[in-house]
C-alpha positions in Angstrom: -18.0 30.7 -0.3 -18.2 29.6 3.2 -19.1 25.9 3.8 -19.9 26.5 7.4 -23.7 26.5 7.7 -24.6 26.9 11.4 -28.3 26.1 10.8 -27.3 22.5 9.9 -25.7 22.0 13.3 -28.3 23.3 15.8 -29.3 19.7 16.7 -26.2 17.6 16.0 -24.8 14.5 17.6 -21.5 15.3 19.3 -19.1 12.4 18.5 -16.0 12.1 20.6 -13.4 9.8 18.9 -10.6 7.9 20.7 -9.9 10.3 23.5 -8.1 7.4 25.2 -4.9 7.1 27.3 -3.1 5.1 24.7 -3.3 7.8 22.0 -1.7 10.4 24.2 1.4 8.4 25.2 3.5 9.8 22.4 5.3 13.0 23.0 3.6 14.8 20.0 0.0 14.2 21.3 0.9 14.4 25.0 1.6 18.1 24.6 -1.8 18.6 23.0 -3.8 16.6 25.6 -4.8 19.5 27.9 -6.0 21.7 25.0 -7.9 18.8 23.3 -9.6 17.6 26.5 -10.5 21.2 27.4 -12.1 21.9 24.1 -13.9 18.6 24.1 -15.3 19.4 27.6 -16.6 22.8 26.4 -18.5 21.0 23.6 -19.7 18.3 26.0 -21.0 20.8 28.5 -23.0 22.6 25.8 -24.4 19.3 24.4 -25.6 18.3 27.8 -27.2 21.7 28.4 -29.3 21.2 25.3 -30.0 17.5 25.6 -28.1 16.7 22.4 -26.9 13.1 21.7 -23.3 12.5 22.8 -21.5 9.5 21.4 -18.2 8.4 22.9 -16.2 6.2 20.5 -13.5 3.9 21.9 -11.1 1.6 20.1 -10.7 -1.8 21.8 -9.1 -5.0 20.6 -9.1 -8.6 21.8 -5.9 -10.5 22.7 -7.0 -13.5 20.6 -6.4 -11.4 17.4 -10.1 -11.7 16.3 -10.4 -7.9 16.0 -6.9 -7.1 14.7 -6.2 -5.1 11.6 -4.0 -6.5 8.8 -1.0 -4.5 9.9 -1.4 -5.7 13.5 -1.5 -9.3 12.2 1.5 -8.8 9.9 3.5 -7.3 12.7 2.1 -9.8 15.3 1.7 -6.9 17.7 -1.6 -6.0 19.3 -2.8 -2.7 20.8 -5.6 -1.3 23.0 -6.5 -4.6 24.6 -9.8 -4.8 26.4 -9.5 -4.1 30.1 -6.2 -2.2 30.0 -5.7 1.3 31.2 -4.7 2.3 27.7 -8.3 1.8 26.5 -9.7 4.1 29.2 -10.9 7.6 28.3 -8.8 10.5 29.5 -9.7 11.1 33.2 -10.2 14.8 32.7 -13.1 14.3 30.2 -16.6 14.6 31.5 -18.4 12.0 29.4 -21.5 11.8 31.6 -24.7 11.0 29.6 -22.6 9.8 26.6 -23.6 6.6 24.8 -20.5 4.4 24.1 -19.7 2.8 20.8 -16.7 0.4 20.5 -14.9 0.2 17.2 -12.1 -2.0 15.8 -11.0 0.1 12.8 -10.3 3.7 12.1 -13.9 4.5 11.1 -16.5 4.6 13.9 -19.1 3.4 11.3 -17.3 0.2 10.3 -19.3 -2.8 11.8 -20.5 -0.8 14.8 -24.0 0.3 15.8 -23.2 4.0 15.3 -25.4 4.5 12.2 -28.4 2.7 13.8 -28.0 4.9 16.9 -28.0 8.1 14.9 -31.0 7.0 12.8 -32.9 6.1 16.0 -32.3 9.6 17.3 -33.1 11.1 13.9 -29.7 12.8 13.7 -28.6 14.2 10.4 -25.5 16.3 11.4 -22.4 15.4 13.4 -19.7 17.4 15.2 -16.5 15.3 15.3 -13.9 15.8 17.9 -10.9 13.7 19.1 -7.9 11.9 17.6 -6.3 11.5 15.2 -7.4 14.0 12.6 -5.6 12.3 9.8 -6.8 8.7 10.6 -9.8 7.9 12.7 -11.4 11.4 12.4 -10.9 11.4 8.7 -12.1 7.8 8.2 -15.2 8.5 10.3 -15.9 11.7 8.5 -15.6 10.0 5.1 -18.0 7.3 6.1 -20.4 9.9 7.5 -20.4 11.7 4.1 -21.1 8.4 2.4 -24.1 8.0 4.7 -25.4 11.5 4.0 -24.6 13.0 7.4 -23.5 16.6 7.5 -20.2 16.9 9.4 -18.3 19.7 11.1 -14.8 19.0 12.4 -14.2 20.7 15.8 -10.9 22.3 14.8 -9.7 23.1 18.3 -10.8 19.7 19.7 -9.0 17.4 17.2 -5.3 16.6 17.1 -2.6 14.7 15.2 1.0 13.7 15.8 1.7 15.2 12.3 0.4 18.8 12.1 1.2 19.2 8.4 -0.7 16.0 7.5 -3.5 17.1 9.7 -3.9 20.4 7.8 -3.8 18.6 4.5 -6.4 16.1 5.7 -8.8 18.8 7.0 -8.4 20.7 3.8 -9.3 17.6 1.8 -12.3 16.8 3.9 -13.5 20.4 3.3 -12.9 20.3 -0.4 -14.1 16.8 -1.2 -16.9 16.3 1.4 -17.9 19.8 2.3 -17.0 19.2 5.9 -15.6 22.4 7.4 -13.2 22.7 10.3 -14.9 25.0 12.7 -13.7 26.7 15.9 -15.3 25.8 19.2 -17.0 29.2 19.7 -18.9 28.9 16.5 -19.9 25.4 17.3 -21.2 26.4 20.7 -23.3 29.1 19.2 -24.9 26.7 16.7 -25.5 24.1 19.4 -27.1 26.7 21.7 -30.0 26.9 19.2 -30.4 23.1 19.3 -33.6 21.1 19.7 -33.9 18.6 22.5 -33.7 14.9 21.6 
């Protein structure tokens, strides 16, 4: 039985997660940068063409440690400090018309305005793209499931430094939360039938 139901995703929000310079500094993700950005841009172009809600998620931390995670505090090492080049989105992404949401944890729902924004626009389905599949994408997808949003993972527009873990994670999201990993072409076809927000 296929879990991919295109009719659920004709009017989704497109949520781009952590497509920031810092996450592509490692060799493993650097080699996936061009493909990931290209596939995200295809989805972004279609979303704009149909006036769908686009949400750009960025992770940003404060130098005063007020936003740090437990592991950052234990290691006394911060990351993604506000105002640094590392927090900027990839230059090749066209994020025009995107609404920005800043997060401090893996999930884009944790203590952010994302849920309120989606409710305001009467969104019930999300297409998730970005990095990393096995951390921030997975955490955001799990919280979306808890909030009763239907989710499709843009399989060609997500990436991880650990491909094996990525495949395991995507499989678990599909089995546990009925969140299929879907190719860009299929997502574009579903979005082309979208209603304007």
